[in-house]
XYZ file of C-alpha atoms in Angstrom:
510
model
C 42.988 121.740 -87.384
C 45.187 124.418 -89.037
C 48.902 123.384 -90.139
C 51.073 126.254 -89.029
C 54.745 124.643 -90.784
C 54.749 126.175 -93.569
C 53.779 129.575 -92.175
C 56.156 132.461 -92.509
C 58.181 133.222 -89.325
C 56.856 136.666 -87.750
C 58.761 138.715 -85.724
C 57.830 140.324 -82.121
C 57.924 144.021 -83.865
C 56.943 146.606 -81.254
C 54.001 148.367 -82.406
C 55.016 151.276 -85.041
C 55.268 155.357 -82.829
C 52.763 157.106 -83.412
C 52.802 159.009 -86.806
C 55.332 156.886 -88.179
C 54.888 155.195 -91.856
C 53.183 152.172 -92.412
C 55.840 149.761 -93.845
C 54.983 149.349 -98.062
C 52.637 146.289 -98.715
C 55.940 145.030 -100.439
C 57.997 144.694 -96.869
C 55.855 142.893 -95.183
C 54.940 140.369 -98.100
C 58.252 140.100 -100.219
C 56.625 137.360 -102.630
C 53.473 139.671 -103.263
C 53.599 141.832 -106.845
C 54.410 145.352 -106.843
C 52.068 147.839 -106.064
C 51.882 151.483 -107.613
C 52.480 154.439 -104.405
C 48.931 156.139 -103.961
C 47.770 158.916 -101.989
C 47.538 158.035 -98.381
C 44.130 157.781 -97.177
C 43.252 160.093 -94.141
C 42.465 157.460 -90.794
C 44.957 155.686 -88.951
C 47.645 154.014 -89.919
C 47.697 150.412 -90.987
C 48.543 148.009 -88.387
C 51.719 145.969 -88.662
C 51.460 142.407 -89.477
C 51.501 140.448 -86.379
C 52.415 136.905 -85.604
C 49.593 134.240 -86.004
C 47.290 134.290 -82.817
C 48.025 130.943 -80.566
C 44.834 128.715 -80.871
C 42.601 127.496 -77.996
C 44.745 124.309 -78.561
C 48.173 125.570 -79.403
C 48.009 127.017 -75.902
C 46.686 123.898 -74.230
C 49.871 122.259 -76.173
C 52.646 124.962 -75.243
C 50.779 124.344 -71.375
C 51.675 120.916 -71.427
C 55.117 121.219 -72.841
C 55.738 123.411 -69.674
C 53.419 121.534 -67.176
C 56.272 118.519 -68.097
C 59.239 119.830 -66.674
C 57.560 121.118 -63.666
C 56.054 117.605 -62.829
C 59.009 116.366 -62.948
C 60.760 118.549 -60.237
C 58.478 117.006 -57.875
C 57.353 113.602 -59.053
C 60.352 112.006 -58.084
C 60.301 112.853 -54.469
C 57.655 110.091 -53.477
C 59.551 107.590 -55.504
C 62.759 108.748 -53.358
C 62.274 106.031 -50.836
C 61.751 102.959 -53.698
C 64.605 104.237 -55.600
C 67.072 103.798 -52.348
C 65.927 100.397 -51.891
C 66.609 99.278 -55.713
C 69.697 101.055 -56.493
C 70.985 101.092 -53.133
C 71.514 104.993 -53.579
C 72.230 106.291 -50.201
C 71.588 109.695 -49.299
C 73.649 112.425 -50.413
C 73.016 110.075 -53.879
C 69.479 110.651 -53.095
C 69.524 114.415 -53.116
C 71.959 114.545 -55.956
C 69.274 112.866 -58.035
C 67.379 115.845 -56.953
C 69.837 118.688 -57.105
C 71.024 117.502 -60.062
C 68.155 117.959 -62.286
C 67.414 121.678 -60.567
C 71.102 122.879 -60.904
C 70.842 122.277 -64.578
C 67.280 123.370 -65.324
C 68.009 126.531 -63.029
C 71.291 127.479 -64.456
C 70.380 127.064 -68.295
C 66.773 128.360 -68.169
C 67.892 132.098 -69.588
C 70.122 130.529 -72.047
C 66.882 128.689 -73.240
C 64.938 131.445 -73.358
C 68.020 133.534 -75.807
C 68.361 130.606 -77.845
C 64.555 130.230 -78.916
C 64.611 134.553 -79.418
C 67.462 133.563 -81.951
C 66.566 130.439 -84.069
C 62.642 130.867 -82.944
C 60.516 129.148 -80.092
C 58.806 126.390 -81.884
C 61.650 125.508 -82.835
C 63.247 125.204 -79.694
C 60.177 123.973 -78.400
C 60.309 120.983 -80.090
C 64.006 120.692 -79.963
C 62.897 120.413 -75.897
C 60.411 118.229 -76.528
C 62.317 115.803 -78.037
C 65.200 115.927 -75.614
C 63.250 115.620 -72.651
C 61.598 112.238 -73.710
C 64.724 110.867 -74.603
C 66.214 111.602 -71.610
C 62.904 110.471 -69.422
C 63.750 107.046 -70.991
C 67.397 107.206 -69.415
C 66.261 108.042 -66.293
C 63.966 105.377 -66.499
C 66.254 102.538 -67.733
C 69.249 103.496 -65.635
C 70.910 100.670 -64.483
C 72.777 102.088 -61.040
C 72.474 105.753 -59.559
C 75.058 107.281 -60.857
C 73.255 106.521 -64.342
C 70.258 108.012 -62.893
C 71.820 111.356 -61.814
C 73.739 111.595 -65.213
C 70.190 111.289 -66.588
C 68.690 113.624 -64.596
C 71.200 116.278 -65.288
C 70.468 115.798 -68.951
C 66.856 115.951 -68.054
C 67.031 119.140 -66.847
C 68.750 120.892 -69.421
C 66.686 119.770 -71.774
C 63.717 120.980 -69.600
C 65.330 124.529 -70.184
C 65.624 123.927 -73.642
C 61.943 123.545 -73.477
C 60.262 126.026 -70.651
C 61.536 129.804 -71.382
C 59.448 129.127 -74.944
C 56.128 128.452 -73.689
C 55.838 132.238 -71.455
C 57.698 133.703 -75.149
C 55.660 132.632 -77.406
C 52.072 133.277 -75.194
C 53.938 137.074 -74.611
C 54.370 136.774 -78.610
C 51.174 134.958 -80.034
C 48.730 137.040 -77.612
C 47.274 140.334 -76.280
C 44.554 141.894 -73.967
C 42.774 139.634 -72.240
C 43.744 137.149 -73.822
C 47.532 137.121 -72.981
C 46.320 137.624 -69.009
C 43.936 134.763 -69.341
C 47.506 132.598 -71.038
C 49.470 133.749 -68.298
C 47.301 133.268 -65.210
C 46.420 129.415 -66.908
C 50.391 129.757 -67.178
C 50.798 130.506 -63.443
C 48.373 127.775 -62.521
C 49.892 124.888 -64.431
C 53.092 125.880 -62.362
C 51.619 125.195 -59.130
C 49.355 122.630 -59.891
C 52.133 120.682 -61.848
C 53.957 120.581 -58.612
C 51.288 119.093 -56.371
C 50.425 117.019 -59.499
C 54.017 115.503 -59.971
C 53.601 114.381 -56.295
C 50.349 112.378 -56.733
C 50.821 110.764 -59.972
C 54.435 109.741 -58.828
C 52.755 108.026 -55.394
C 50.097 106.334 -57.978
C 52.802 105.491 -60.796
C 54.982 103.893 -57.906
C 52.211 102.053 -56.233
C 50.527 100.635 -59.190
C 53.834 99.068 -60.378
C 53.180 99.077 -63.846
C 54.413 95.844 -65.094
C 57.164 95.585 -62.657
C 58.504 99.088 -63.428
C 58.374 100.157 -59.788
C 59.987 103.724 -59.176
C 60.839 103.710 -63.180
C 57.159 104.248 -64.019
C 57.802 108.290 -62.821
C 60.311 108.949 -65.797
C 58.670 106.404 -68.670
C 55.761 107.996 -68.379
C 57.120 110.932 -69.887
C 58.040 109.131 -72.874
C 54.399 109.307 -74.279
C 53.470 112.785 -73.127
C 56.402 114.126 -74.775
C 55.509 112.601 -77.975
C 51.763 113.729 -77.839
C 53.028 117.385 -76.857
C 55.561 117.127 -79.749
C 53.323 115.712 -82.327
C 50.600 118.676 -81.168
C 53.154 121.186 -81.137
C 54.506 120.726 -84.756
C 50.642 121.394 -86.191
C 49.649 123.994 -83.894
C 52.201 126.187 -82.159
C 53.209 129.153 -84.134
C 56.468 129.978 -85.077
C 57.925 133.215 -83.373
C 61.257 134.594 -83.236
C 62.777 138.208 -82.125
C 63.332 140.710 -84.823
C 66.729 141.331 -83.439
C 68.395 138.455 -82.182
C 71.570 139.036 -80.079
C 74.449 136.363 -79.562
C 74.550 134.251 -76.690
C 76.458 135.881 -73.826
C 78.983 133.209 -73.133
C 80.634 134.752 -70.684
C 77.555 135.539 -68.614
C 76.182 132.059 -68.818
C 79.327 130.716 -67.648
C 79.196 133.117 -64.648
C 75.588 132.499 -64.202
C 76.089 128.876 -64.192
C 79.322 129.064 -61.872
C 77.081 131.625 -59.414
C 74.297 128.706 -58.884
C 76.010 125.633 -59.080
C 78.393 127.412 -55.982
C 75.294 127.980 -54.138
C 72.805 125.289 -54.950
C 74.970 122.528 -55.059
C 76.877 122.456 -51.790
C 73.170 123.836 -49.621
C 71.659 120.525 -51.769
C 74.724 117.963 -51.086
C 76.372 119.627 -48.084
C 74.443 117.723 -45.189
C 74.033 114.256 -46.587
C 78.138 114.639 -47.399
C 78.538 116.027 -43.597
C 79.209 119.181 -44.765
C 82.712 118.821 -45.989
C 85.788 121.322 -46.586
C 84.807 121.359 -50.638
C 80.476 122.744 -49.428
C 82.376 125.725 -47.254
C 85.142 126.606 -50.378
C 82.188 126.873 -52.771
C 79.872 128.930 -50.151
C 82.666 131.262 -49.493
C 83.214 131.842 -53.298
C 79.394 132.560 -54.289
C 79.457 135.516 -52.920
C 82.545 136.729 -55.701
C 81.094 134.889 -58.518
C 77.784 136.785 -57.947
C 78.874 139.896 -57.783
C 81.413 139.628 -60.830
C 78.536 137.990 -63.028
C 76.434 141.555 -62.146
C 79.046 143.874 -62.665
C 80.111 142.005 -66.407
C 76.381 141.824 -67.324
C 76.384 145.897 -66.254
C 79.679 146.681 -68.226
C 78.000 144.501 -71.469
C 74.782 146.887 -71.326
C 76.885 149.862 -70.458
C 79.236 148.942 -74.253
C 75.816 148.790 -76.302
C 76.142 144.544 -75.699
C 73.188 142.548 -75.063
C 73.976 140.122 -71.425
C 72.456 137.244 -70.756
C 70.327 139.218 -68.086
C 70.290 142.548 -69.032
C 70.469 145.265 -65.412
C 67.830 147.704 -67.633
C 64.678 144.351 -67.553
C 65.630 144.088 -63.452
C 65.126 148.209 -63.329
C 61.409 147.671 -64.987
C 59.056 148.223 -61.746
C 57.106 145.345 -62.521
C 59.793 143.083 -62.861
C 61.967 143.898 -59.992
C 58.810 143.854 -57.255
C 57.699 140.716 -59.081
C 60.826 138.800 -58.515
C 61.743 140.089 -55.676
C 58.736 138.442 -54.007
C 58.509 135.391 -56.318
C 62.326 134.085 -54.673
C 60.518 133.675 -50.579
C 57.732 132.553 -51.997
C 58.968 129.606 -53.947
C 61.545 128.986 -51.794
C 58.759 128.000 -49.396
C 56.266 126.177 -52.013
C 59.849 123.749 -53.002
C 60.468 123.179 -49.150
C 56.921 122.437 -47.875
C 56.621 120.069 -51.227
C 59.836 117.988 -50.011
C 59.488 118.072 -46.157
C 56.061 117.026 -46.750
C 56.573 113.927 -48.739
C 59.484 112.501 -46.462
C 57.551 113.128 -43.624
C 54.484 111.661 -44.505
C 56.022 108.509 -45.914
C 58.620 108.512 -42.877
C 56.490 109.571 -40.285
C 53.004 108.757 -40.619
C 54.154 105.610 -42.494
C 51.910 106.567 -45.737
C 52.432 104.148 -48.838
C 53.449 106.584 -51.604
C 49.749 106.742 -53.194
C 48.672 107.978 -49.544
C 51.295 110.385 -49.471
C 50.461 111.997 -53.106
C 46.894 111.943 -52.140
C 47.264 113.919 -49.597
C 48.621 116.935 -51.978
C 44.890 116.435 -53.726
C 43.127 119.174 -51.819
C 45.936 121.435 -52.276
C 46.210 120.714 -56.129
C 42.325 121.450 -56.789
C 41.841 124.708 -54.634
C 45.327 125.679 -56.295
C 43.890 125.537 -59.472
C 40.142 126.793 -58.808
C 42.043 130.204 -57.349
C 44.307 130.617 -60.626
C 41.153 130.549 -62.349
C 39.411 133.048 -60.463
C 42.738 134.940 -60.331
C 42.369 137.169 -63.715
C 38.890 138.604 -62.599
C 40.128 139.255 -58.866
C 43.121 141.292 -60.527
C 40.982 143.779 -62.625
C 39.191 144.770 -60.127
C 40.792 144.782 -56.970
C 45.069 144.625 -58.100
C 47.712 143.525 -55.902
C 44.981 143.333 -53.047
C 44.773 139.719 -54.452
C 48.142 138.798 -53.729
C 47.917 140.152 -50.150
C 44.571 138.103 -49.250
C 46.312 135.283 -51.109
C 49.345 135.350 -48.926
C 47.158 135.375 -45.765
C 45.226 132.709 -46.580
C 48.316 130.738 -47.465
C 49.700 131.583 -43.877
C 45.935 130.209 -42.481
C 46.292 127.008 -44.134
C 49.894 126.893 -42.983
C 48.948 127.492 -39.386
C 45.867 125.218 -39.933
C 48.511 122.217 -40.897
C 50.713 122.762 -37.893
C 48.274 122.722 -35.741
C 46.815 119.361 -37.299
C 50.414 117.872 -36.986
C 50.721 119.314 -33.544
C 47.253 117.853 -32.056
C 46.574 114.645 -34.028
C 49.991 113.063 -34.619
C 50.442 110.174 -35.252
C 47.098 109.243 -36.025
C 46.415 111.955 -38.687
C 44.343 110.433 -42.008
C 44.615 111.536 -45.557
C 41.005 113.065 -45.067
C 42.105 114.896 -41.735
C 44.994 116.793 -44.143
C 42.474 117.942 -46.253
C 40.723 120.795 -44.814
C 44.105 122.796 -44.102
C 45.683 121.497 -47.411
C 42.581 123.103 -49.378
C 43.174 126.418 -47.707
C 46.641 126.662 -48.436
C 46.090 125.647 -51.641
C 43.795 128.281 -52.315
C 46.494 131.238 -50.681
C 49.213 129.950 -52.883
C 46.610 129.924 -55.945
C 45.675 133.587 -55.282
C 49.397 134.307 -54.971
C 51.721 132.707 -57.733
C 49.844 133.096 -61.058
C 48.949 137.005 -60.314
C 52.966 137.229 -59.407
C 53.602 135.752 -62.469
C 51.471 138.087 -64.201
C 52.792 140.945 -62.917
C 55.983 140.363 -63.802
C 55.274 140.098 -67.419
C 52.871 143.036 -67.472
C 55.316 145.820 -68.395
C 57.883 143.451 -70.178
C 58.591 144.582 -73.761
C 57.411 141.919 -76.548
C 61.245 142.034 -77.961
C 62.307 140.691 -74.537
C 59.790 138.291 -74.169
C 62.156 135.076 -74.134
C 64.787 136.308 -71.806
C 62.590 137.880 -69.732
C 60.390 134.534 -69.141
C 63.353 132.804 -68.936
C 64.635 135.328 -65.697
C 61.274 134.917 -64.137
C 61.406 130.821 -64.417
C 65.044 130.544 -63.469
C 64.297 132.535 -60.050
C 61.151 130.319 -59.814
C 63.134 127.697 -60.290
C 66.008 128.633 -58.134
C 63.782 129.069 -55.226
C 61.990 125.783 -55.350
C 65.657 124.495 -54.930
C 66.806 126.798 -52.070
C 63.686 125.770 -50.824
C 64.385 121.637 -50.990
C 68.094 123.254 -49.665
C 67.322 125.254 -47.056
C 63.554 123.638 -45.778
C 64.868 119.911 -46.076
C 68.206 120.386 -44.907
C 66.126 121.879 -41.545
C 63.955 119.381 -41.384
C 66.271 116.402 -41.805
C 69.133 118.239 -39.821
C 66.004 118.312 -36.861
C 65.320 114.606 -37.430
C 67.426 112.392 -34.990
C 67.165 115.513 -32.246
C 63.569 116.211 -31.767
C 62.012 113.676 -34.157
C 59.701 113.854 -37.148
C 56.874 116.094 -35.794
C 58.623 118.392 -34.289
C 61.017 118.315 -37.373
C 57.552 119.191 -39.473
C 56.428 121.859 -36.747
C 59.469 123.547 -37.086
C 59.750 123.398 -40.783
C 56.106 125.037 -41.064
C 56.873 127.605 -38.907
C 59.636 128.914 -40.715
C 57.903 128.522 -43.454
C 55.186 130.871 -41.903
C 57.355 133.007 -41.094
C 58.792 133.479 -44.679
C 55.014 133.819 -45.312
C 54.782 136.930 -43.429
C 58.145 138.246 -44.753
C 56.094 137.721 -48.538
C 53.298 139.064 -47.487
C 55.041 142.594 -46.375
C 56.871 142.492 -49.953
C 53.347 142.895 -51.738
C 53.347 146.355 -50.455
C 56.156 146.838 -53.336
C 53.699 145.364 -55.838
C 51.876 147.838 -58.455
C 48.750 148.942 -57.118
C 46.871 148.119 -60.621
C 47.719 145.181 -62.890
C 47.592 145.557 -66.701
């Protein structure tokens, strides 16, 4: 195994115009002696020195460093229930411990991604690293709930420390097919991660590792962390942009004003019964929003770099890509949380049951991301339609398995429609993902990754907003199936809204 610390920090140079001088021997190796000028040889051009290429197992370590954060979004949910009982949380403390951690990974994700551009990714990497273990281990020794959601908070920014370096440095580190093999594994760990967060948190939780109980969800970071960190620090190499810009301050502050008036009071509003303070901060998004565009336009316009800079959302590729990657999520994060109250509330599933459930939906997920780089090259953004359709199959599948066989539905009578949709979503979020970074300039590789991942993870938070607050609004009304039916549907109908956006997709993929 290589040691890559003491290798010299490369830039992300764009590649040289055409015709342009090779940069003198002596530039790109200031230690190395002089060299006498000679005649240049006819041929091309020498290639510029690139960064060192990211190992078979540098990117299995940069996959787990951002498979980590994305667990964690969801591997609380099942433990949601225990958690109650032993801290006597309550429910708006409930979602907070939710919200909380999404507010502050969403609204610090692009600051993350600047950061590692300016002092380099590894770096930051491990910086993230670190700070998520130690914060795992104050989640999972909090003594009372407010502790917890304190925690959490701190959990979450340090998962945005740690995520906008992973898509960087693969954007960085490689090219060809090997950068769309990175990305599509990239786009697979995010959805699997999810399912996966719910199935080891139902096992962690019913195991009960020596008494931990609910705790079990957050300690078990601890170790990962340290494995990732001790991985990363021999074989992730260090990247950084050649031209760093300072941190728009100003920007982040709007940025982070913008989503905490939106996310917070759509998270907190119902279990709070919605009051005057969830209506003053609605009614302000709106302003915050738009002034946070218009300053990040004026800051391009002076020759400033924003936080988010207008000219990356104008790239085709990009603004397509995220335009369809918000409805999308937005359903994934609402089906994940509707699903695991209802199956623990409703069908009265221990957690384990309710985790295992996700299984099917996990393994198709990932056997499509697999398959998704081959489908791409040859048939394009045809991949993401037939993706979205089977998604809506597997949707409709599931309601009409909750519709006929409720309440006596079994974990093995989920499966069938799980695996479908699992599948649909597989075909769908990796290629998405890919897209998006297809026409992204290497200098912009860290805010760009961190745009895509803080509307990613923006969505999946609408999603638990806007989904849950549905289906638990529906709750003492119609009760819990028709609660589920009706989150579904709306989630099928979102489906179909997606599925109309791939039109804007490019009809080829790099």
């Amino acid at each position: 195994m290589s040691d890559t610390r003491a290798q010299t920090t490369t830039p992300d140079a764009p590649a040289a115009p055409l015709g342009a001088p090779a940069a003198a021997p002596e530039a790109a190796f200031p230690d190395a002696p002089a060299i006498p000028e000679a005649p240049a040889a006819p041929g091309p051009a020498p290639q510029q020195r690139t960064p060192t290429a990211l190992t078979p197992l540098g990117l299995l370590t940069v996959l787990l460093g951002a498979a980590l954060p994305m667990i964690d979004f969801f591997i609380v949910n099942v433990a949601l229930p225990t958690i109650d009982h032993d801290l006597h949380a309550g429910p708006a403390m409930l979602e907070m411990v939710v919200a909380g951690y999404g507010v502050a990974y969403a609204m610090l994700l692009v600051l993350g991604g600047r950061l590692g551009d300016m002092i380099g990714r590894r770096r930051m990497f491990l910086w993230g690293l670190a700070a998520f273990g130690l914060t795992s281990l104050a989640c999972g020794l909090a003594p009372d709930a407010w502790t917890l959601v304190a925690a959490r908070v701190a959990q979450g920014a340090a998962s945005a420390l740690l995520l906008p370096q992973v898509l960087a440095t693969i954007q960085a580190t490689t090219t060809g097919k090997r950068r769309a093999k990175a990305v599509s594994l990239y786009g697979g760990t995010a959805g699997v991660s999810s399912a996966v967060g719910q199935v080891l948190g139902g096992l962690l939780v019913s195991v009960d590792l020596m008494g931990t109980g609910w705790r079990a969800v957050f300690l078990v970071n601890v170790p990962m962390a340290t494995a990732a960190w001790l991985l990363a620090a021999r074989t992730v190499p260090e990247t950084r942009s050649p031209h760093p810009a300072r941190v728009d301050g100003t920007g982040t502050a709007l940025l982070a004003a913008a989503l905490i008036t939106l996310l917070l009071p759509l998270t907190e509003g119902r279990a709070a019964g919605w009051p005057l303070w969830s209506w003053i901060l609605l009614g302000v998004f709106p302003f915050i929003a738009t002034g946070f565009v218009l300053f990040e336009r004026r800051a391009e316009r002076l020759g400033r770099t924003p936080l988010v800079p207008p000219s990356l959302l104008r790239i085709p590729s990009v603004n397509s890509g995220l335009i369809m990657l918000v409805p999308f999520t937005l359903g994934f994060g609402g089906f994940m949380f509707v699903v695991a109250v209802a199956l623990q509330t409703g069908l009265h599933f221990g957690p384990f049951a309710a985790g295992l459930s996700l299984a099917p939906l996990c393994a198709a997920f990932f056997v499509a991301s697999l398959a998704g780089p081959r489908l791409v090259l040859r048939f394009g953004r045809r991949v993401v339609v037939a993706g979205s359709l089977i998604q809506g199959t597997g949707l409709a599948l599931l309601a009409l398995t909750v519709h006929e066989g409720w309440p006596a539905i079994s974990v093995a009578g989920l499966a069938p429609s799980m695996a479908v949709l699992g599948f649909g979503q597989g075909m769908v979020m990796p290629v998405v993902m890919r897209i998006i970074l297809s026409e992204l300039p290497v200098t912009q590789a860290g805010v760009g990754g961190g745009v895509m991942v803080t509307t990613q993870q923006s969505g999946l938070a609408l999603g638990v907003a806007t989904l849950g607050t549905l289906f638990l609004s529906l709750l003492p009304s119609i009760g819990i199936r028709d609660a589920l039916l009706a989150a579904l549907l709306t989630q099928l109908t979102i489906v179909a809204g997606t599925t109309l956006l791939t039109l804007r997709l490019p009809r080829t993929v790099r």
